[in-house]
Tab-separated table of C-alpha atoms in Angstrom:
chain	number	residue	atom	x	y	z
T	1342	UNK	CA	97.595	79.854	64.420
T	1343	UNK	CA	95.206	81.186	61.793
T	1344	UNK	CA	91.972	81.946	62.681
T	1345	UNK	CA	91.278	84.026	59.014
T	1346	UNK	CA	87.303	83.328	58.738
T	1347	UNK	CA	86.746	82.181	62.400
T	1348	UNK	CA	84.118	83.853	64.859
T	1349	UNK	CA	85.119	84.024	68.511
T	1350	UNK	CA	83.045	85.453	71.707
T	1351	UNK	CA	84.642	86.724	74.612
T	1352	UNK	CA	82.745	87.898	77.668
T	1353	UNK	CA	83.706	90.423	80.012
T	1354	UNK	CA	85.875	91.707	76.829
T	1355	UNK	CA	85.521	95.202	77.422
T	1356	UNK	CA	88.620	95.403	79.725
T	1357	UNK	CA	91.396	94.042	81.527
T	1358	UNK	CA	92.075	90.771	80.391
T	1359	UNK	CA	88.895	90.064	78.379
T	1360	UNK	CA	90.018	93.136	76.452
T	1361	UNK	CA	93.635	91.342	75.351
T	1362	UNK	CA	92.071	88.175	74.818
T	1363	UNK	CA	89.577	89.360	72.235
T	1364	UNK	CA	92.193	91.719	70.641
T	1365	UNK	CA	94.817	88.911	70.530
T	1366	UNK	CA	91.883	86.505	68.763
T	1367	UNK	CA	91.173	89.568	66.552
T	1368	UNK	CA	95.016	90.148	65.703
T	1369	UNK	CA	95.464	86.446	64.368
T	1370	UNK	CA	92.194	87.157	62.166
T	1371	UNK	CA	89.071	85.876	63.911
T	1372	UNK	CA	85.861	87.812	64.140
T	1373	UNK	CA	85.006	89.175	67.560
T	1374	UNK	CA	81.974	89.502	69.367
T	1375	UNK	CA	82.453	91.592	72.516
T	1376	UNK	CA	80.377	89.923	75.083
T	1377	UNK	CA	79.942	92.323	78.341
T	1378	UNK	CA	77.141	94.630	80.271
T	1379	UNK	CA	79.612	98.093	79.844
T	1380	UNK	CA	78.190	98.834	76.757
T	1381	UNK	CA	80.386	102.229	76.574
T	1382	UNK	CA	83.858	100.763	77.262
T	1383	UNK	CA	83.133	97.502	74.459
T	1384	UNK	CA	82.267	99.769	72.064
T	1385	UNK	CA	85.937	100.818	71.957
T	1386	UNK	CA	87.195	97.914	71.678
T	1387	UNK	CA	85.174	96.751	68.938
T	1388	UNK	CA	86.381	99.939	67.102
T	1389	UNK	CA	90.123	99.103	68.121
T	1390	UNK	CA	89.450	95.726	66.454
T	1391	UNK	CA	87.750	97.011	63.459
T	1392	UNK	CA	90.325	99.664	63.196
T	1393	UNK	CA	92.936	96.884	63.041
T	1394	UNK	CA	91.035	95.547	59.771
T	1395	UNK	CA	89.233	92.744	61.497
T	1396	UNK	CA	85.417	92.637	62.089
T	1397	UNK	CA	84.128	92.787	65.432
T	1398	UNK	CA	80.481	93.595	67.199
T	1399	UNK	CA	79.339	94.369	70.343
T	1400	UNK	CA	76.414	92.549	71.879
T	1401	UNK	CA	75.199	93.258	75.601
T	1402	UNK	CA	75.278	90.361	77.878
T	1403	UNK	CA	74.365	89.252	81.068
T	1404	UNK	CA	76.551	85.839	82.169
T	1405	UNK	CA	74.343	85.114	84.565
T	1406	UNK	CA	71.338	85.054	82.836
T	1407	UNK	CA	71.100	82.002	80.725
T	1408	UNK	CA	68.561	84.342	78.289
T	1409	UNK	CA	71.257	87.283	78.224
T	1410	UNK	CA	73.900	84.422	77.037
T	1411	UNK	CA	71.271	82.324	74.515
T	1412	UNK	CA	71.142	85.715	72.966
T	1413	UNK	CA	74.687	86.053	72.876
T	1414	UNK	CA	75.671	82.990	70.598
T	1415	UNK	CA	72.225	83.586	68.812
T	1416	UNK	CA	73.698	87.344	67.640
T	1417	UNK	CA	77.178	85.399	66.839
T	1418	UNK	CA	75.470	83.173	64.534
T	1419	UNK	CA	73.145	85.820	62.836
T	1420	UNK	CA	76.347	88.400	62.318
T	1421	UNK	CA	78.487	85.638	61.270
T	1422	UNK	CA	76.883	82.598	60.015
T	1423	UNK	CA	79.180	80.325	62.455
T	1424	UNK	CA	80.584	80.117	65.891
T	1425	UNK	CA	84.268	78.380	66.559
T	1426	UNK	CA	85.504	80.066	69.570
T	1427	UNK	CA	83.259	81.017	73.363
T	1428	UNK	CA	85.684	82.574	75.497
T	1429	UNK	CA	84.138	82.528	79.344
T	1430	UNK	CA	86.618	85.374	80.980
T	1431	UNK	CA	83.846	87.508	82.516
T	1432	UNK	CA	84.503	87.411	86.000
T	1433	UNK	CA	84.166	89.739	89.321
T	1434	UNK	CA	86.282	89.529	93.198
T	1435	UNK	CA	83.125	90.025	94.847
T	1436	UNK	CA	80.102	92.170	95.887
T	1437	UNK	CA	80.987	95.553	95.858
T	1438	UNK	CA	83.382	96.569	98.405
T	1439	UNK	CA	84.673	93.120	99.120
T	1440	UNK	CA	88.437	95.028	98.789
T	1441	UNK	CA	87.754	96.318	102.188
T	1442	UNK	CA	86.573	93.404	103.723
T	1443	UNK	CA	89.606	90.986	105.425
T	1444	UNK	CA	86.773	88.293	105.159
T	1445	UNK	CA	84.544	87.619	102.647
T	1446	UNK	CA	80.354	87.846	103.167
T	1447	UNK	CA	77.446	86.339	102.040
T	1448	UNK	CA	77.418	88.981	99.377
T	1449	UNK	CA	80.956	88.104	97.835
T	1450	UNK	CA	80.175	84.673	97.833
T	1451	UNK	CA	77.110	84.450	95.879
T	1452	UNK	CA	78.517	87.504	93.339
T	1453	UNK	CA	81.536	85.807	92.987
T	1454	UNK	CA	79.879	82.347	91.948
T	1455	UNK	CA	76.698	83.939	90.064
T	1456	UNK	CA	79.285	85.722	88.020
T	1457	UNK	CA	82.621	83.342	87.879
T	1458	UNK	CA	80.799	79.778	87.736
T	1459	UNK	CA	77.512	79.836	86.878
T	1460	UNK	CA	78.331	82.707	84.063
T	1461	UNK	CA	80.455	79.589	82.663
T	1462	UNK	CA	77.705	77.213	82.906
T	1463	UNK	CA	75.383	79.394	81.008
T	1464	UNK	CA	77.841	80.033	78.684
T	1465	UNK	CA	78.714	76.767	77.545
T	1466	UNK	CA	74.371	75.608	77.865
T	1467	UNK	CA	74.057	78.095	75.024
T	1468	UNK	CA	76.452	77.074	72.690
T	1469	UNK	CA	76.935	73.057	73.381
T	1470	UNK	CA	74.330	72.319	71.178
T	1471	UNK	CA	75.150	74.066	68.175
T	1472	UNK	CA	78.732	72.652	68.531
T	1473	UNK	CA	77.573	69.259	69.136
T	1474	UNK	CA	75.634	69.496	66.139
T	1475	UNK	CA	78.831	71.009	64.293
T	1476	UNK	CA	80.801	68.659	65.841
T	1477	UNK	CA	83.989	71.406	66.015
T	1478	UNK	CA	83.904	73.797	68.793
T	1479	UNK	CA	86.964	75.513	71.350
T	1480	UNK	CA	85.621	76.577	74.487
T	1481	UNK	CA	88.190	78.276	77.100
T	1482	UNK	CA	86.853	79.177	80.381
T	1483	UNK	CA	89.834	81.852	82.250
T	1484	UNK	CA	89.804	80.626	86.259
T	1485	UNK	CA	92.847	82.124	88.138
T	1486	UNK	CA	95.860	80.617	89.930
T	1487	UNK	CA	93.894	81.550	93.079
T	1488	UNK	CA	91.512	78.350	92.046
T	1489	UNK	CA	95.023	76.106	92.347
T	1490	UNK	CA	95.168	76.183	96.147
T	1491	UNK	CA	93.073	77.844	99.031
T	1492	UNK	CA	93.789	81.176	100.983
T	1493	UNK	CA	92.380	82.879	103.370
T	1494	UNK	CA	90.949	86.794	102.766
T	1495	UNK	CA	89.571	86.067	99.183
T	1496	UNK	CA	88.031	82.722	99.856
T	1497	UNK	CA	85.121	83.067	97.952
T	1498	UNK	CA	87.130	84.412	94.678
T	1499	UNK	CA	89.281	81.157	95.160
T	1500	UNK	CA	86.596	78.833	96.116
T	1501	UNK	CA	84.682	80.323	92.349
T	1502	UNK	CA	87.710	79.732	90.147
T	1503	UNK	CA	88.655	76.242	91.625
T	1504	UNK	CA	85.229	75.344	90.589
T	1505	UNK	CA	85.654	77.003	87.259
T	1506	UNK	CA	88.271	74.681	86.603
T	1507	UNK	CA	86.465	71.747	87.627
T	1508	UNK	CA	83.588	72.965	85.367
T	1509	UNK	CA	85.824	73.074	82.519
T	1510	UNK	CA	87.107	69.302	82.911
T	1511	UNK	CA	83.485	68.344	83.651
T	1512	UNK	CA	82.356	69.648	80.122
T	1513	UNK	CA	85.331	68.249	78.468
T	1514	UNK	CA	84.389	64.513	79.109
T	1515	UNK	CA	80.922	65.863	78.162
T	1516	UNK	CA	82.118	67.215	74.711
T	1517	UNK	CA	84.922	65.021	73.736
T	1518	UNK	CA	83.176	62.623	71.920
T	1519	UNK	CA	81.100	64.982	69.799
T	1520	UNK	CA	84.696	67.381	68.611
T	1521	UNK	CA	84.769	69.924	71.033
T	1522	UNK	CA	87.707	71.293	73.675
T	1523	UNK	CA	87.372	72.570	76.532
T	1524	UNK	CA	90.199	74.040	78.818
T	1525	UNK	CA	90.649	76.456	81.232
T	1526	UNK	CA	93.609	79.049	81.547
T	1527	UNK	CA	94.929	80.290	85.053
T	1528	UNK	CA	96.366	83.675	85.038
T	1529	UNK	CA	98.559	84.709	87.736
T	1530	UNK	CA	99.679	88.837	89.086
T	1531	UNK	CA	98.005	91.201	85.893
T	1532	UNK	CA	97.326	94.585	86.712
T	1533	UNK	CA	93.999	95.259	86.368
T	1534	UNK	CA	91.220	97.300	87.765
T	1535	UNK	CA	90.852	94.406	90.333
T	1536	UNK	CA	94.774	94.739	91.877
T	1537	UNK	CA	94.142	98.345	92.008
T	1538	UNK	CA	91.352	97.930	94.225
T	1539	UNK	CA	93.539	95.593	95.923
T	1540	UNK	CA	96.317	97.875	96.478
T	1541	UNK	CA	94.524	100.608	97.453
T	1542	UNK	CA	93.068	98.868	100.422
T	1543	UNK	CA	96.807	96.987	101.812
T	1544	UNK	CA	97.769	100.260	101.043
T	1545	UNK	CA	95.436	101.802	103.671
T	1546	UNK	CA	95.111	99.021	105.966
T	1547	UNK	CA	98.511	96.652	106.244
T	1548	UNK	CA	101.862	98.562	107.784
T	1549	UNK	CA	104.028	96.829	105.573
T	1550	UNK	CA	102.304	98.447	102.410
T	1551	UNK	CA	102.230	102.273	104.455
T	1552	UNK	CA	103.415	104.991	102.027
T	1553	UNK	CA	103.576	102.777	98.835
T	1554	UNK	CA	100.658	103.014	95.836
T	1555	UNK	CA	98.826	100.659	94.691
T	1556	UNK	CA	101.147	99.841	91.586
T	1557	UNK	CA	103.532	99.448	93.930
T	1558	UNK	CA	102.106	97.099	96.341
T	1559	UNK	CA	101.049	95.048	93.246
T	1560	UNK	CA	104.997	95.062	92.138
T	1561	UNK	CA	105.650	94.239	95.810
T	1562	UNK	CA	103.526	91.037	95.408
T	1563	UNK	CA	104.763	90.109	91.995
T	1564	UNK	CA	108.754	90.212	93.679
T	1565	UNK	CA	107.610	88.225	96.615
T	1566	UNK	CA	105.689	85.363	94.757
T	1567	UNK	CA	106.281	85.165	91.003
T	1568	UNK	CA	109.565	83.273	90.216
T	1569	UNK	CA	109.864	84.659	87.000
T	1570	UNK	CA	110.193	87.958	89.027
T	1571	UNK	CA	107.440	89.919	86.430
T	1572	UNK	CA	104.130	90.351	86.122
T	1573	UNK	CA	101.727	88.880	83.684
T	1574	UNK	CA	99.859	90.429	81.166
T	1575	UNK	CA	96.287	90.136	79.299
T	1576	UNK	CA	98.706	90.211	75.821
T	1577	UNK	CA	100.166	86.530	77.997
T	1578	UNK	CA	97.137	85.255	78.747
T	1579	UNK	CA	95.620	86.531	75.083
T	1580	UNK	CA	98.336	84.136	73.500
T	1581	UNK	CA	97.312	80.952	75.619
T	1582	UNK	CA	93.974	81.008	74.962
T	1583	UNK	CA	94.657	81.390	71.034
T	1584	UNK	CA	97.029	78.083	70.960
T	1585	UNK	CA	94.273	76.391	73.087
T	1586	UNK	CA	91.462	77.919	70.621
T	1587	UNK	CA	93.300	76.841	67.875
T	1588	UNK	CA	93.744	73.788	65.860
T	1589	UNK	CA	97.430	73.080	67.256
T	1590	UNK	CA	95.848	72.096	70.780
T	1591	UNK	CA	92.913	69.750	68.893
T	1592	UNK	CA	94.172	66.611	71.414
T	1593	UNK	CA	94.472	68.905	74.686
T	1594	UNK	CA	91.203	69.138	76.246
T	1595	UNK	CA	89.886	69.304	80.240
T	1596	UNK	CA	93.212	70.798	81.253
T	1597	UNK	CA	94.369	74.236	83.337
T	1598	UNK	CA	96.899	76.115	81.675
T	1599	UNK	CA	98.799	78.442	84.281
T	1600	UNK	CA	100.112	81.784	82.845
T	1601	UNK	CA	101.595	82.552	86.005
T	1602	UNK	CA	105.032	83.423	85.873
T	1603	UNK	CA	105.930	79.621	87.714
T	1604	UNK	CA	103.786	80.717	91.026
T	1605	UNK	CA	102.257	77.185	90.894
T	1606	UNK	CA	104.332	74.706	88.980
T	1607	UNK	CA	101.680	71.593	88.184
């Protein structure tokens, strides 16, 4: 999977996942714009990324602001005179505090879809035409295993990636005829920022968690519902979204890729 002379943007790239994505793209040669409102923290991975030999910028965006993300694609195209790759991965749990909260609010629904479906939508508004005019483009949105089937506690983070799936498949019959992908991938257990948050609080609040940290409660989880019986990582997810980015999967388009370790086997 080459991607020597290919630009990529990956938003919310700055950490966690985003972070492996955009160093996995830069690894197999593509240029890398860094996408993400945490100016100080994408600034070090762009000089990761440039330290690796590979060019890579940083450009301050806003997913859901369709002006922050027009400005987005515009900088790709002025830095690199072409755009192949738009990575949607920017994504939140909820409002702040929504670890704490055994049901979600008002708040952690509308943060939750501001950031994890219409950040998509504005994504892809900015760039469609320019690919449709190219006609080449890859365009991975990353949704979550939680979007495969509904749960209770984080509805609203569920509810958001379900319909950041079935954004994805509605953009692919858009885009198909005019040479453009679009999939989605579904990560599974990765310990992020996010889990920690999530650990902390079963840590504090559920009886069968009393006494562990939050690593371990996350390793709990991963034992109890991931066949595979290990985690995931951004370095697993990084590798999907390259095949599907890449010319190898230019007849697989509107589909949901699970990196989940076999937790839901469709």
């Amino acid at each position: 999977m080459d991607f020597d002379g290919k630009t990529a943007i990956v938003t919310g790239a700055a950490r966690g996942i985003g972070r492996g994505i955009a160093l996995e793209l830069a690894r197999r040669g593509s240029n890398v714009v860094i996408a993400d409102v945490d100016e100080e923290s994408a600034r070090e991975v762009v000089a990761e990324i440039r330290a690796g030999g590979t060019m890579a910028n940083y450009c301050e965006t806003d997913v859901t602001q369709q002006w922050s993300t027009d400005e987005m694609v515009e900088a790709a195209l002025e830095g690199y005179g072409q755009l192949d790759v738009l990575v949607n991965n920017a994504g939140i749990g909820g409002a702040p505090g929504f670890t704490t909260r055994r049901t979600p609010n008002v708040d952690d629904w509308q943060a939750t879809f501001d950031v994890n479906v219409y950040g998509i939508v504005n994504g892809i508004q900015s760039v469609e035409k320019y690919m449709i005019d190219r006609g080449y483009g890859k365009i991975v949105n990353i949704a979550s295993v939680a979007g495969r089937v509904g749960r209770p506690g984080f509805a609203s983070y569920g509810a958001s990636k379900a319909a950041a799936i079935n954004v994805s498949q509605a953009w692919a019959f858009k885009l198909a005829p005019h040479g453009v992908n679009v999939n989605a991938v579904c990560p599974g257990l990765i310990w992020t920022p996010l889990w920690q948050s999530i650990g902390e609080w079963r840590g504090s609040t559920d009886e069968q968690y009393t006494g562990m940290t939050p690593r371990q409660v996350f390793q709990r989880s991963v034992s109890d519902i991931v066949p595979l019986g290990r985690e995931q990582t951004a370095e697993d997810v990084g590798n999907a979204v390259a095949f599907l980015a890449s010319d190898r999967a230019r007849s697989i388009t509107g589909q949901a890729l699970n990196v989940d370790g076999g937790i839901r086997m469709n």
